[in-house]
mmCIF file of C-alpha atoms in Angstrom:
data_model
loop_
_atom_site.group_PDB
_atom_site.id
_atom_site.type_symbol
_atom_site.label_atom_id
_atom_site.label_comp_id
_atom_site.label_asym_id
_atom_site.label_seq_id
_atom_site.Cartn_x
_atom_site.Cartn_y
_atom_site.Cartn_z
ATOM 1 C CA MET A 21 -34.250 -50.571 -32.003
ATOM 2 C CA LEU A 22 -32.363 -48.241 -34.524
ATOM 3 C CA PHE A 23 -30.769 -51.398 -36.083
ATOM 4 C CA ARG A 24 -34.099 -53.336 -36.457
ATOM 5 C CA ILE A 25 -35.571 -50.206 -38.298
ATOM 6 C CA ALA A 26 -32.631 -49.651 -40.328
ATOM 7 C CA ALA A 27 -32.403 -53.319 -41.634
ATOM 8 C CA ARG A 28 -36.385 -53.223 -42.351
ATOM 9 C CA ASN A 29 -35.949 -50.043 -44.242
ATOM 10 C CA LEU A 30 -33.408 -51.394 -46.564
ATOM 11 C CA TRP A 31 -35.772 -54.151 -47.827
ATOM 12 C CA ARG A 32 -38.677 -51.892 -48.441
ATOM 13 C CA ALA A 33 -37.291 -51.399 -51.953
ATOM 14 C CA LYS A 34 -35.628 -54.951 -52.443
ATOM 15 C CA ARG A 35 -34.772 -54.703 -56.049
ATOM 16 C CA ARG A 36 -32.713 -51.366 -55.187
ATOM 17 C CA THR A 37 -31.184 -52.818 -52.346
ATOM 18 C CA LEU A 38 -30.112 -56.028 -54.122
ATOM 19 C CA ILE A 39 -28.775 -54.129 -57.320
ATOM 20 C CA THR A 40 -26.639 -51.800 -54.543
ATOM 21 C CA LEU A 41 -25.316 -55.010 -52.775
ATOM 22 C CA PHE A 42 -24.203 -56.325 -56.180
ATOM 23 C CA THR A 43 -22.587 -53.066 -56.999
ATOM 24 C CA VAL A 44 -20.413 -53.364 -53.795
ATOM 25 C CA ALA A 45 -19.695 -57.162 -54.211
ATOM 26 C CA PHE A 46 -18.436 -56.361 -57.887
ATOM 27 C CA GLY A 47 -16.328 -53.721 -56.477
ATOM 28 C CA VAL A 48 -15.298 -56.149 -53.944
ATOM 29 C CA TRP A 49 -14.199 -58.683 -56.617
ATOM 30 C CA LEU A 50 -12.245 -55.910 -58.616
ATOM 31 C CA ALA A 51 -10.517 -54.814 -55.585
ATOM 32 C CA VAL A 52 -9.258 -58.266 -54.832
ATOM 33 C CA THR A 53 -8.520 -59.169 -58.333
ATOM 34 C CA PHE A 54 -6.307 -55.779 -58.977
ATOM 35 C CA THR A 55 -4.968 -55.536 -55.537
ATOM 36 C CA GLY A 56 -4.187 -59.326 -55.248
ATOM 37 C CA THR A 57 -2.657 -59.377 -58.937
ATOM 38 C CA GLY A 58 -0.591 -56.348 -57.869
ATOM 39 C CA ASP A 59 0.756 -58.188 -54.647
ATOM 40 C CA TYR A 60 1.704 -61.215 -56.745
ATOM 41 C CA THR A 61 3.562 -59.399 -59.883
ATOM 42 C CA TYR A 62 5.215 -57.033 -57.386
ATOM 43 C CA THR A 63 6.543 -59.485 -54.891
ATOM 44 C CA ASN A 64 7.676 -61.924 -57.953
ATOM 45 C CA ILE A 65 9.527 -58.811 -59.897
ATOM 46 C CA LEU A 66 10.922 -57.859 -56.513
ATOM 47 C CA ASP A 67 12.343 -60.962 -55.301
ATOM 48 C CA THR A 68 13.364 -61.902 -58.897
ATOM 49 C CA GLY A 69 15.336 -58.652 -59.004
ATOM 50 C CA ALA A 70 16.843 -59.464 -55.659
ATOM 51 C CA ARG A 71 18.018 -62.823 -56.760
ATOM 52 C CA LEU A 72 19.873 -61.165 -59.922
ATOM 53 C CA GLY A 73 22.693 -60.537 -57.284
ATOM 54 C CA PHE A 74 22.341 -57.925 -54.820
ATOM 55 C CA GLY A 75 19.771 -59.320 -52.635
ATOM 56 C CA HIS A 76 16.814 -57.439 -50.859
ATOM 57 C CA VAL A 77 19.184 -55.799 -48.608
ATOM 58 C CA THR A 78 22.895 -55.050 -49.341
ATOM 59 C CA VAL A 79 25.879 -54.461 -46.912
ATOM 60 C CA GLU A 80 28.930 -52.823 -48.487
ATOM 61 C CA ALA A 81 31.752 -50.710 -47.657
ATOM 62 C CA ALA A 82 30.989 -46.944 -46.974
ATOM 63 C CA GLY A 83 31.150 -44.834 -49.988
ATOM 64 C CA TYR A 84 31.004 -47.811 -52.376
ATOM 65 C CA ALA A 85 27.656 -46.716 -53.764
ATOM 66 C CA ASP A 86 29.224 -43.290 -55.017
ATOM 67 C CA ALA A 87 31.931 -44.859 -56.866
ATOM 68 C CA PRO A 88 31.199 -48.639 -57.464
ATOM 69 C CA GLY A 89 34.225 -50.515 -58.058
ATOM 70 C CA LEU A 90 36.815 -53.252 -57.012
ATOM 71 C CA ASP A 91 39.036 -50.543 -54.973
ATOM 72 C CA ARG A 92 36.412 -50.574 -52.103
ATOM 73 C CA PRO A 93 36.165 -54.007 -50.820
ATOM 74 C CA LEU A 94 33.976 -54.950 -47.724
ATOM 75 C CA ARG A 95 36.422 -56.313 -45.338
ATOM 76 C CA GLY A 96 35.334 -59.206 -43.067
ATOM 77 C CA ALA A 97 32.664 -60.295 -45.384
ATOM 78 C CA ARG A 98 32.361 -63.793 -44.121
ATOM 79 C CA GLU A 99 31.785 -62.594 -40.434
ATOM 80 C CA VAL A 100 29.476 -60.086 -41.423
ATOM 81 C CA ALA A 101 27.662 -62.732 -43.520
ATOM 82 C CA ALA A 102 27.736 -65.101 -40.504
ATOM 83 C CA THR A 103 26.180 -62.556 -38.042
ATOM 84 C CA LEU A 104 23.489 -61.582 -40.264
ATOM 85 C CA GLN A 105 22.688 -65.239 -40.951
ATOM 86 C CA ALA A 106 21.761 -65.521 -37.365
ATOM 87 C CA ARG A 107 19.224 -63.108 -37.489
ATOM 88 C CA PRO A 108 15.806 -64.517 -37.268
ATOM 89 C CA ASP A 109 14.453 -62.146 -40.053
ATOM 90 C CA VAL A 110 17.247 -62.993 -42.527
ATOM 91 C CA SER A 111 16.941 -65.933 -44.666
ATOM 92 C CA ARG A 112 20.246 -65.884 -46.267
ATOM 93 C CA ALA A 113 23.147 -63.743 -46.140
ATOM 94 C CA ILE A 114 25.958 -64.482 -49.088
ATOM 95 C CA PRO A 115 29.029 -62.773 -49.637
ATOM 96 C CA ARG A 116 29.757 -61.708 -53.304
ATOM 97 C CA VAL A 117 32.154 -60.028 -55.590
ATOM 98 C CA VAL A 118 30.584 -57.818 -58.440
ATOM 99 C CA GLY A 119 32.233 -55.819 -61.217
ATOM 100 C CA GLN A 120 32.572 -54.865 -64.720
ATOM 101 C CA ALA A 121 34.666 -57.116 -67.191
ATOM 102 C CA MET A 122 35.394 -57.910 -70.755
ATOM 103 C CA PHE A 123 34.940 -61.437 -71.892
ATOM 104 C CA ALA A 124 36.631 -62.277 -75.138
ATOM 105 C CA THR A 125 37.391 -65.514 -77.325
ATOM 106 C CA ALA A 126 39.937 -65.775 -79.828
ATOM 107 C CA SER A 127 37.795 -63.806 -82.173
ATOM 108 C CA LYS A 128 34.881 -61.922 -80.484
ATOM 109 C CA SER A 129 34.765 -59.842 -77.232
ATOM 110 C CA VAL A 130 31.837 -58.294 -75.243
ATOM 111 C CA GLY A 131 31.727 -56.061 -71.985
ATOM 112 C CA GLY A 132 29.459 -56.969 -69.107
ATOM 113 C CA MET A 133 29.470 -57.742 -65.402
ATOM 114 C CA PHE A 134 30.181 -60.462 -63.387
ATOM 115 C CA PHE A 135 29.382 -61.954 -59.849
ATOM 116 C CA GLY A 136 32.059 -64.065 -57.921
ATOM 117 C CA VAL A 137 29.912 -66.508 -55.919
ATOM 118 C CA ASP A 138 30.457 -69.466 -53.877
ATOM 119 C CA PRO A 139 28.962 -72.677 -55.384
ATOM 120 C CA ALA A 140 28.426 -74.006 -51.815
ATOM 121 C CA GLN A 141 26.249 -71.235 -50.923
ATOM 122 C CA GLU A 142 24.520 -70.637 -54.227
ATOM 123 C CA LEU A 143 21.060 -71.962 -54.906
ATOM 124 C CA PRO A 144 18.315 -71.153 -57.166
ATOM 125 C CA ALA A 145 16.349 -69.639 -54.215
ATOM 126 C CA VAL A 146 18.578 -66.994 -54.027
ATOM 127 C CA ASN A 147 20.127 -66.763 -57.698
ATOM 128 C CA THR A 148 17.760 -66.232 -60.751
ATOM 129 C CA LEU A 149 20.679 -67.213 -63.056
ATOM 130 C CA LEU A 150 20.787 -70.765 -61.665
ATOM 131 C CA ALA A 151 17.262 -71.055 -61.812
ATOM 132 C CA GLY A 152 17.551 -70.538 -65.429
ATOM 133 C CA LEU A 153 20.400 -73.032 -66.284
ATOM 134 C CA SER A 154 19.775 -74.518 -69.810
ATOM 135 C CA GLU A 155 22.892 -76.117 -70.434
ATOM 136 C CA GLY A 156 25.616 -77.641 -68.094
ATOM 137 C CA ALA A 157 25.873 -76.978 -64.295
ATOM 138 C CA LEU A 158 27.502 -74.433 -61.672
ATOM 139 C CA PHE A 159 31.152 -74.945 -61.288
ATOM 140 C CA ASP A 160 31.839 -76.976 -58.037
ATOM 141 C CA ASP A 161 35.154 -75.465 -57.128
ATOM 142 C CA VAL A 162 35.366 -71.955 -55.235
ATOM 143 C CA ASP A 163 38.963 -71.750 -56.434
ATOM 144 C CA GLY A 164 38.672 -73.197 -59.852
ATOM 145 C CA ARG A 165 38.376 -71.586 -63.370
ATOM 146 C CA GLY A 166 34.704 -72.341 -64.112
ATOM 147 C CA VAL A 167 32.340 -69.922 -65.632
ATOM 148 C CA VAL A 168 28.609 -69.788 -66.197
ATOM 149 C CA VAL A 169 27.493 -67.335 -68.948
ATOM 150 C CA GLY A 170 24.125 -66.380 -70.520
ATOM 151 C CA SER A 171 22.678 -67.827 -73.576
ATOM 152 C CA VAL A 172 23.059 -64.404 -75.577
ATOM 153 C CA MET A 173 26.786 -63.976 -74.419
ATOM 154 C CA ALA A 174 27.406 -67.601 -75.407
ATOM 155 C CA GLU A 175 26.031 -67.012 -78.875
ATOM 156 C CA LYS A 176 27.711 -63.641 -79.435
ATOM 157 C CA LEU A 177 31.100 -65.202 -78.502
ATOM 158 C CA GLY A 178 30.416 -68.645 -80.064
ATOM 159 C CA LEU A 179 30.794 -70.471 -76.805
ATOM 160 C CA ARG A 180 29.559 -74.040 -75.675
ATOM 161 C CA LEU A 181 30.114 -76.149 -72.671
ATOM 162 C CA GLY A 182 33.967 -76.702 -72.014
ATOM 163 C CA LYS A 183 34.892 -73.751 -74.291
ATOM 164 C CA ARG A 184 37.662 -71.426 -72.931
ATOM 165 C CA LEU A 185 36.719 -67.835 -72.050
ATOM 166 C CA VAL A 186 39.065 -64.993 -71.068
ATOM 167 C CA TYR A 187 37.996 -62.163 -68.842
ATOM 168 C CA THR A 188 39.823 -58.991 -68.365
ATOM 169 C CA LEU A 189 39.093 -56.606 -65.531
ATOM 170 C CA VAL A 190 40.597 -53.808 -63.196
ATOM 171 C CA ASP A 191 41.981 -55.336 -59.974
ATOM 172 C CA GLU A 192 41.855 -53.578 -56.705
ATOM 173 C CA GLU A 193 44.878 -51.622 -57.282
ATOM 174 C CA GLY A 194 43.854 -50.209 -60.540
ATOM 175 C CA GLN A 195 45.790 -52.890 -62.644
ATOM 176 C CA ILE A 196 44.284 -54.293 -65.859
ATOM 177 C CA VAL A 197 44.398 -58.224 -65.100
ATOM 178 C CA SER A 198 43.038 -61.184 -66.987
ATOM 179 C CA GLU A 199 42.118 -65.009 -66.440
ATOM 180 C CA VAL A 200 41.118 -67.985 -68.190
ATOM 181 C CA ALA A 201 38.149 -70.091 -67.723
ATOM 182 C CA ARG A 202 36.314 -72.833 -69.322
ATOM 183 C CA VAL A 203 32.220 -72.794 -69.509
ATOM 184 C CA SER A 204 30.579 -75.127 -67.102
ATOM 185 C CA GLY A 205 27.055 -73.660 -67.699
ATOM 186 C CA ILE A 206 24.769 -71.594 -69.742
ATOM 187 C CA PHE A 207 21.675 -69.828 -68.337
ATOM 188 C CA LYS A 208 18.602 -68.426 -70.011
ATOM 189 C CA THR A 209 16.475 -65.845 -68.162
ATOM 190 C CA GLY A 210 14.648 -64.636 -70.957
ATOM 191 C CA VAL A 211 15.845 -61.064 -70.563
ATOM 192 C CA ASP A 212 18.622 -60.455 -73.337
ATOM 193 C CA GLU A 213 20.199 -57.604 -71.331
ATOM 194 C CA VAL A 214 20.627 -60.196 -68.740
ATOM 195 C CA ASP A 215 21.659 -63.102 -70.971
ATOM 196 C CA GLY A 216 23.897 -61.132 -72.720
ATOM 197 C CA SER A 217 25.858 -59.120 -70.176
ATOM 198 C CA ILE A 218 26.164 -61.250 -66.828
ATOM 199 C CA ALA A 219 28.948 -63.936 -66.030
ATOM 200 C CA LEU A 220 29.145 -66.185 -62.832
ATOM 201 C CA LEU A 221 32.607 -66.819 -61.650
ATOM 202 C CA PRO A 222 34.093 -68.587 -58.574
ATOM 203 C CA LEU A 223 34.248 -66.432 -55.591
ATOM 204 C CA GLY A 224 37.660 -67.851 -54.512
ATOM 205 C CA ARG A 225 39.277 -67.382 -58.041
ATOM 206 C CA VAL A 226 37.893 -63.955 -58.603
ATOM 207 C CA GLN A 227 39.305 -62.792 -55.278
ATOM 208 C CA LYS A 228 42.630 -63.887 -56.065
ATOM 209 C CA VAL A 229 42.484 -62.234 -59.551
ATOM 210 C CA VAL A 230 41.313 -58.683 -58.167
ATOM 211 C CA GLY A 231 43.835 -59.067 -55.247
ATOM 212 C CA TYR A 232 41.179 -59.644 -52.131
ATOM 213 C CA GLY A 233 41.767 -61.661 -49.366
ATOM 214 C CA PRO A 234 39.663 -64.516 -48.630
ATOM 215 C CA ASP A 235 37.523 -62.563 -46.327
ATOM 216 C CA GLU A 236 36.811 -59.638 -48.707
ATOM 217 C CA ALA A 237 33.937 -59.184 -50.988
ATOM 218 C CA THR A 238 32.244 -56.128 -52.755
ATOM 219 C CA HIS A 239 29.022 -56.977 -50.978
ATOM 220 C CA VAL A 240 27.197 -59.248 -48.480
ATOM 221 C CA ALA A 241 23.515 -60.126 -50.293
ATOM 222 C CA ILE A 242 20.732 -60.359 -47.787
ATOM 223 C CA PHE A 243 17.811 -62.152 -48.803
ATOM 224 C CA LEU A 244 14.388 -62.150 -46.867
ATOM 225 C CA GLU A 245 11.294 -64.209 -46.811
ATOM 226 C CA ASP A 246 9.193 -61.134 -47.080
ATOM 227 C CA HIS A 247 10.637 -58.027 -49.414
ATOM 228 C CA ARG A 248 8.287 -55.584 -47.607
ATOM 229 C CA GLU A 249 10.569 -56.103 -44.510
ATOM 230 C CA ALA A 250 13.523 -54.787 -46.346
ATOM 231 C CA GLN A 251 13.354 -51.290 -45.219
ATOM 232 C CA ALA A 252 12.757 -52.282 -41.623
ATOM 233 C CA VAL A 253 15.565 -54.573 -41.436
ATOM 234 C CA ALA A 254 17.942 -52.210 -43.346
ATOM 235 C CA ASP A 255 17.144 -49.497 -40.624
ATOM 236 C CA ALA A 256 17.962 -52.083 -37.887
ATOM 237 C CA LEU A 257 21.308 -52.797 -39.320
ATOM 238 C CA ARG A 258 22.480 -49.446 -40.104
ATOM 239 C CA PRO A 259 23.711 -48.229 -36.559
ATOM 240 C CA ALA A 260 26.114 -51.033 -36.040
ATOM 241 C CA ALA A 261 27.024 -51.080 -39.826
ATOM 242 C CA ALA A 262 27.930 -47.100 -39.704
ATOM 243 C CA ARG A 263 30.169 -47.745 -36.586
ATOM 244 C CA ALA A 264 32.009 -50.820 -38.738
ATOM 245 C CA GLY A 265 32.482 -48.395 -41.725
ATOM 246 C CA GLU A 266 29.938 -50.208 -43.673
ATOM 247 C CA GLU A 267 26.775 -49.032 -45.602
ATOM 248 C CA VAL A 268 23.352 -50.801 -45.648
ATOM 249 C CA ARG A 269 21.064 -50.319 -48.704
ATOM 250 C CA THR A 270 17.648 -51.795 -49.958
ATOM 251 C CA TYR A 271 16.710 -52.949 -53.479
ATOM 252 C CA ARG A 272 15.025 -49.725 -53.915
ATOM 253 C CA ASP A 273 18.751 -48.276 -53.980
ATOM 254 C CA THR A 274 20.622 -50.891 -55.725
ATOM 255 C CA GLN A 275 17.925 -51.236 -58.473
ATOM 256 C CA PRO A 276 15.950 -48.143 -58.437
ATOM 257 C CA GLU A 277 14.385 -48.764 -62.135
ATOM 258 C CA MET A 278 12.988 -51.731 -60.982
ATOM 259 C CA ALA A 279 11.682 -50.211 -57.617
ATOM 260 C CA GLY A 280 10.438 -47.094 -59.557
ATOM 261 C CA MET A 281 8.687 -49.010 -62.213
ATOM 262 C CA VAL A 282 6.872 -51.207 -59.291
ATOM 263 C CA GLU A 283 5.852 -47.886 -57.423
ATOM 264 C CA LEU A 284 4.464 -46.163 -60.821
ATOM 265 C CA ASP A 285 2.638 -49.400 -61.644
ATOM 266 C CA ARG A 286 1.196 -49.775 -58.046
ATOM 267 C CA SER A 287 0.149 -45.637 -58.144
ATOM 268 C CA MET A 288 -1.914 -46.574 -61.213
ATOM 269 C CA ASN A 289 -3.328 -49.686 -59.556
ATOM 270 C CA TYR A 290 -4.557 -47.503 -56.621
ATOM 271 C CA LEU A 291 -5.939 -44.798 -58.901
ATOM 272 C CA PHE A 292 -7.961 -47.071 -61.010
ATOM 273 C CA GLN A 293 -9.427 -48.661 -57.652
ATOM 274 C CA ALA A 294 -10.288 -45.212 -56.402
ATOM 275 C CA LEU A 295 -12.407 -44.509 -59.413
ATOM 276 C CA VAL A 296 -14.129 -48.050 -58.794
ATOM 277 C CA GLY A 297 -14.669 -46.764 -55.353
ATOM 278 C CA LEU A 298 -16.159 -43.620 -56.363
ATOM 279 C CA LEU A 299 -18.775 -45.572 -58.617
ATOM 280 C CA ILE A 300 -19.485 -47.878 -55.493
ATOM 281 C CA GLY A 301 -19.997 -44.996 -53.416
ATOM 282 C CA ALA A 302 -22.513 -43.550 -56.231
ATOM 283 C CA GLY A 303 -24.667 -46.357 -56.059
ATOM 284 C CA VAL A 304 -24.770 -46.546 -52.311
ATOM 285 C CA LEU A 305 -25.672 -42.806 -52.362
ATOM 286 C CA ASN A 306 -28.242 -43.278 -54.735
ATOM 287 C CA THR A 307 -29.927 -46.046 -52.790
ATOM 288 C CA ILE A 308 -29.602 -44.327 -49.473
ATOM 289 C CA LEU A 309 -30.799 -40.941 -50.849
ATOM 290 C CA MET A 310 -33.814 -42.188 -52.681
ATOM 291 C CA SER A 311 -34.826 -44.516 -49.398
ATOM 292 C CA VAL A 312 -34.552 -41.037 -47.084
ATOM 293 C CA LEU A 313 -36.607 -39.180 -49.881
ATOM 294 C CA GLU A 314 -39.408 -41.569 -49.941
ATOM 295 C CA ARG A 315 -39.499 -41.546 -46.313
ATOM 296 C CA ARG A 316 -39.820 -38.091 -45.662
ATOM 297 C CA ARG A 317 -43.512 -38.236 -43.956
ATOM 298 C CA GLU A 318 -42.146 -40.978 -41.956
ATOM 299 C CA PHE A 319 -39.474 -39.158 -40.583
ATOM 300 C CA GLY A 320 -41.590 -36.066 -40.020
ATOM 301 C CA ILE A 321 -43.950 -38.059 -37.716
ATOM 302 C CA MET A 322 -40.853 -39.682 -35.670
ATOM 303 C CA MET A 323 -39.608 -36.215 -35.080
ATOM 304 C CA ALA A 324 -43.148 -35.011 -34.487
ATOM 305 C CA ILE A 325 -43.479 -37.927 -31.477
ATOM 306 C CA GLY A 326 -40.242 -36.918 -30.129
ATOM 307 C CA SER A 327 -37.413 -38.592 -32.320
ATOM 308 C CA ARG A 328 -34.283 -36.510 -32.241
ATOM 309 C CA PRO A 329 -32.353 -35.467 -35.400
ATOM 310 C CA ALA A 330 -29.763 -37.376 -34.260
ATOM 311 C CA GLU A 331 -31.527 -40.566 -33.880
ATOM 312 C CA LEU A 332 -32.590 -40.064 -37.580
ATOM 313 C CA PHE A 333 -29.168 -39.367 -38.656
ATOM 314 C CA TRP A 334 -27.400 -42.506 -37.085
ATOM 315 C CA MET A 335 -30.190 -44.659 -38.318
ATOM 316 C CA VAL A 336 -29.665 -43.901 -41.791
ATOM 317 C CA VAL A 337 -25.943 -44.212 -41.064
ATOM 318 C CA LEU A 338 -26.415 -47.539 -39.884
ATOM 319 C CA GLU A 339 -28.368 -48.374 -43.116
ATOM 320 C CA SER A 340 -25.069 -47.611 -44.876
ATOM 321 C CA VAL A 341 -23.184 -49.568 -42.752
ATOM 322 C CA LEU A 342 -25.404 -52.667 -43.249
ATOM 323 C CA VAL A 343 -25.264 -52.056 -47.086
ATOM 324 C CA GLY A 344 -21.512 -52.137 -46.894
ATOM 325 C CA LEU A 345 -21.400 -55.335 -44.326
ATOM 326 C CA ALA A 346 -23.986 -57.015 -46.570
ATOM 327 C CA GLY A 347 -21.991 -56.017 -49.818
ATOM 328 C CA LEU A 348 -18.739 -57.366 -48.392
ATOM 329 C CA LEU A 349 -20.513 -60.584 -47.387
ATOM 330 C CA VAL A 350 -21.963 -61.184 -50.864
ATOM 331 C CA GLY A 351 -18.593 -59.844 -52.207
ATOM 332 C CA ALA A 352 -16.491 -62.484 -50.260
ATOM 333 C CA VAL A 353 -18.673 -65.478 -51.328
ATOM 334 C CA LEU A 354 -18.690 -64.719 -54.933
ATOM 335 C CA THR A 355 -14.897 -63.838 -55.023
ATOM 336 C CA ALA A 356 -13.722 -66.771 -52.935
ATOM 337 C CA PRO A 357 -13.732 -69.246 -55.917
ATOM 338 C CA TRP A 358 -12.225 -67.006 -58.307
ATOM 339 C CA TYR A 359 -9.601 -66.163 -55.814
ATOM 340 C CA VAL A 360 -8.665 -69.808 -55.147
ATOM 341 C CA TYR A 361 -8.436 -70.448 -58.600
ATOM 342 C CA MET A 362 -6.369 -67.517 -59.601
ATOM 343 C CA ARG A 363 -4.043 -68.553 -56.610
ATOM 344 C CA ASP A 364 -3.634 -72.157 -57.582
ATOM 345 C CA VAL A 365 -4.002 -71.884 -61.333
ATOM 346 C CA GLY A 366 -4.099 -68.492 -62.683
ATOM 347 C CA ILE A 367 -4.383 -67.767 -66.464
ATOM 348 C CA ASP A 368 -1.635 -67.750 -68.881
ATOM 349 C CA PHE A 369 -0.921 -65.148 -70.863
ATOM 350 C CA THR A 370 2.299 -66.310 -72.336
ATOM 351 C CA GLN A 371 1.534 -65.814 -76.085
ATOM 352 C CA MET A 372 1.031 -62.233 -75.333
ATOM 353 C CA MET A 373 3.547 -61.259 -72.592
ATOM 354 C CA GLU A 374 6.232 -63.726 -73.456
ATOM 355 C CA GLY A 375 9.540 -61.835 -73.062
ATOM 356 C CA SER A 376 8.165 -58.910 -71.091
ATOM 357 C CA THR A 377 10.049 -57.269 -68.601
ATOM 358 C CA ALA A 378 10.032 -54.504 -65.765
ATOM 359 C CA GLY A 379 13.078 -52.613 -64.714
ATOM 360 C CA GLY A 380 15.149 -55.518 -66.345
ATOM 361 C CA VAL A 381 13.239 -58.232 -64.945
ATOM 362 C CA LEU A 382 11.174 -60.833 -66.820
ATOM 363 C CA ILE A 383 7.285 -60.824 -65.696
ATOM 364 C CA ASP A 384 5.763 -64.060 -64.989
ATOM 365 C CA PRO A 385 3.257 -64.608 -67.852
ATOM 366 C CA VAL A 386 0.765 -66.413 -65.681
ATOM 367 C CA MET A 387 -1.531 -63.953 -64.109
ATOM 368 C CA ARG A 388 -2.013 -64.991 -60.284
ATOM 369 C CA ILE A 389 -3.617 -63.497 -57.132
ATOM 370 C CA THR A 390 -2.011 -63.491 -53.782
ATOM 371 C CA LEU A 391 -3.655 -61.311 -51.271
ATOM 372 C CA TYR A 392 -1.657 -59.998 -48.249
ATOM 373 C CA PRO A 393 -3.512 -59.824 -45.114
ATOM 374 C CA GLU A 394 -2.972 -55.887 -44.887
ATOM 375 C CA SER A 395 -4.432 -55.827 -48.393
ATOM 376 C CA ALA A 396 -7.514 -57.538 -47.572
ATOM 377 C CA ALA A 397 -8.172 -55.644 -44.172
ATOM 378 C CA ALA A 398 -7.622 -52.315 -46.320
ATOM 379 C CA ILE A 399 -10.309 -53.624 -48.825
ATOM 380 C CA CYS A 400 -12.818 -54.466 -46.095
ATOM 381 C CA ALA A 401 -12.156 -51.019 -44.808
ATOM 382 C CA ALA A 402 -12.237 -48.955 -47.941
ATOM 383 C CA VAL A 403 -15.832 -50.684 -48.611
ATOM 384 C CA LEU A 404 -16.895 -49.724 -45.280
ATOM 385 C CA LEU A 405 -15.514 -46.031 -45.579
ATOM 386 C CA ILE A 406 -17.073 -45.665 -49.062
ATOM 387 C CA THR A 407 -20.557 -46.789 -48.065
ATOM 388 C CA VAL A 408 -20.524 -45.031 -44.886
ATOM 389 C CA GLY A 409 -19.409 -41.833 -46.513
ATOM 390 C CA ALA A 410 -22.062 -42.280 -49.243
ATOM 391 C CA GLY A 411 -24.490 -42.221 -46.303
ATOM 392 C CA LEU A 412 -23.509 -39.035 -44.591
ATOM 393 C CA TYR A 413 -25.407 -36.428 -46.744
ATOM 394 C CA PRO A 414 -28.703 -38.647 -46.933
ATOM 395 C CA ALA A 415 -28.396 -38.993 -43.214
ATOM 396 C CA TRP A 416 -27.877 -35.473 -42.657
ATOM 397 C CA GLN A 417 -30.873 -34.682 -44.826
ATOM 398 C CA ALA A 418 -33.304 -36.926 -42.873
ATOM 399 C CA GLY A 419 -33.073 -34.950 -39.796
ATOM 400 C CA ARG A 420 -32.293 -31.838 -41.620
ATOM 401 C CA GLU A 421 -36.243 -30.201 -41.888
ATOM 402 C CA PRO A 422 -38.632 -29.458 -38.950
ATOM 403 C CA PRO A 423 -41.242 -31.898 -38.597
ATOM 404 C CA VAL A 424 -44.206 -29.426 -39.178
ATOM 405 C CA GLU A 425 -43.065 -28.236 -42.411
ATOM 406 C CA THR A 426 -42.110 -31.537 -43.507
ATOM 407 C CA LEU A 427 -45.822 -32.841 -42.708
ATOM 408 C CA LYS A 428 -47.210 -29.977 -44.168
ATOM 409 C CA ALA A 429 -45.379 -30.173 -47.480
ATOM 410 C CA LEU A 430 -46.623 -33.775 -47.946
#
């Protein structure tokens, strides 16, 4: 009975109710757009950052994070990687050696970072630098003398494919050592600080140069299908890692600048959506409150013939619930085509955003939307909470005044 009365009451003022429904629907569209854009952009940034070298989760020797250096190798790296690879929540686990080096030709030199990688295990899906190869290819010999450099470094040093490059570094014992390599490939990510300071070297050759054994590395990079699982995976690995004298860190620890910028942007996104939610709530409050004020005589008669204040309260609350549900339905219908287009095609802002970075990671200039299931559920819950919350005061007002005084006043 209450449901039928509440439904009829909403359509007494059809124009006002329709305006409110489309206000809620517009809020749903905004929420889907901003939340979906955030979900896509944050995932793209974090996955790209993870593929720069350290993964979503990193296993390394205990104490390495306090003083990163080649003098603290992770022993048994291959076994660690094989064990991790067997886990269903791990997509790839790859041993790597990372360190600082000086790269030089006959006339010029630059400082930078190197990653010792196994060409048999490296793919563009787990290595952003390989995805950006513009010339040549990754070396195919893990013990060879190839090197892949960034386009900015190649320009600074005057390098071309086949040219010789000398790199100098400090080995495990603290001795300065040098090795010669020939350029097999040049990558371009679009981020100058990456293209000008990072080089890929054969893992086996690097191990020999720095004095590592074939089963030693600085870390094992773990890649996940979903970056949101990083903390859970790290927490699951830490007990066993601690017993083995190892340390487990997530991308929040290995790339704090990138993670911090994502969190800051996400917070601003939530703040904006909260303001939109307040506007939606104000619209619903206006509709329900006006409806209650126009029906004071009706409420007085209902209370005079035996209706309890609680019944009037819940009837008005039910009206606000119906407004929320109807607004969600209209919003879903209006937003669905937009969502499909933005998910599959997107809007290209290349001319405006080309070269834009966040935490040293290139931002995709094509705006797309990908909505996580929990994000969609949160939007639905938020709309219902806002509409129900907006209806609480009018509902309280409906059953507040005694029936006799209400009828006398009218």
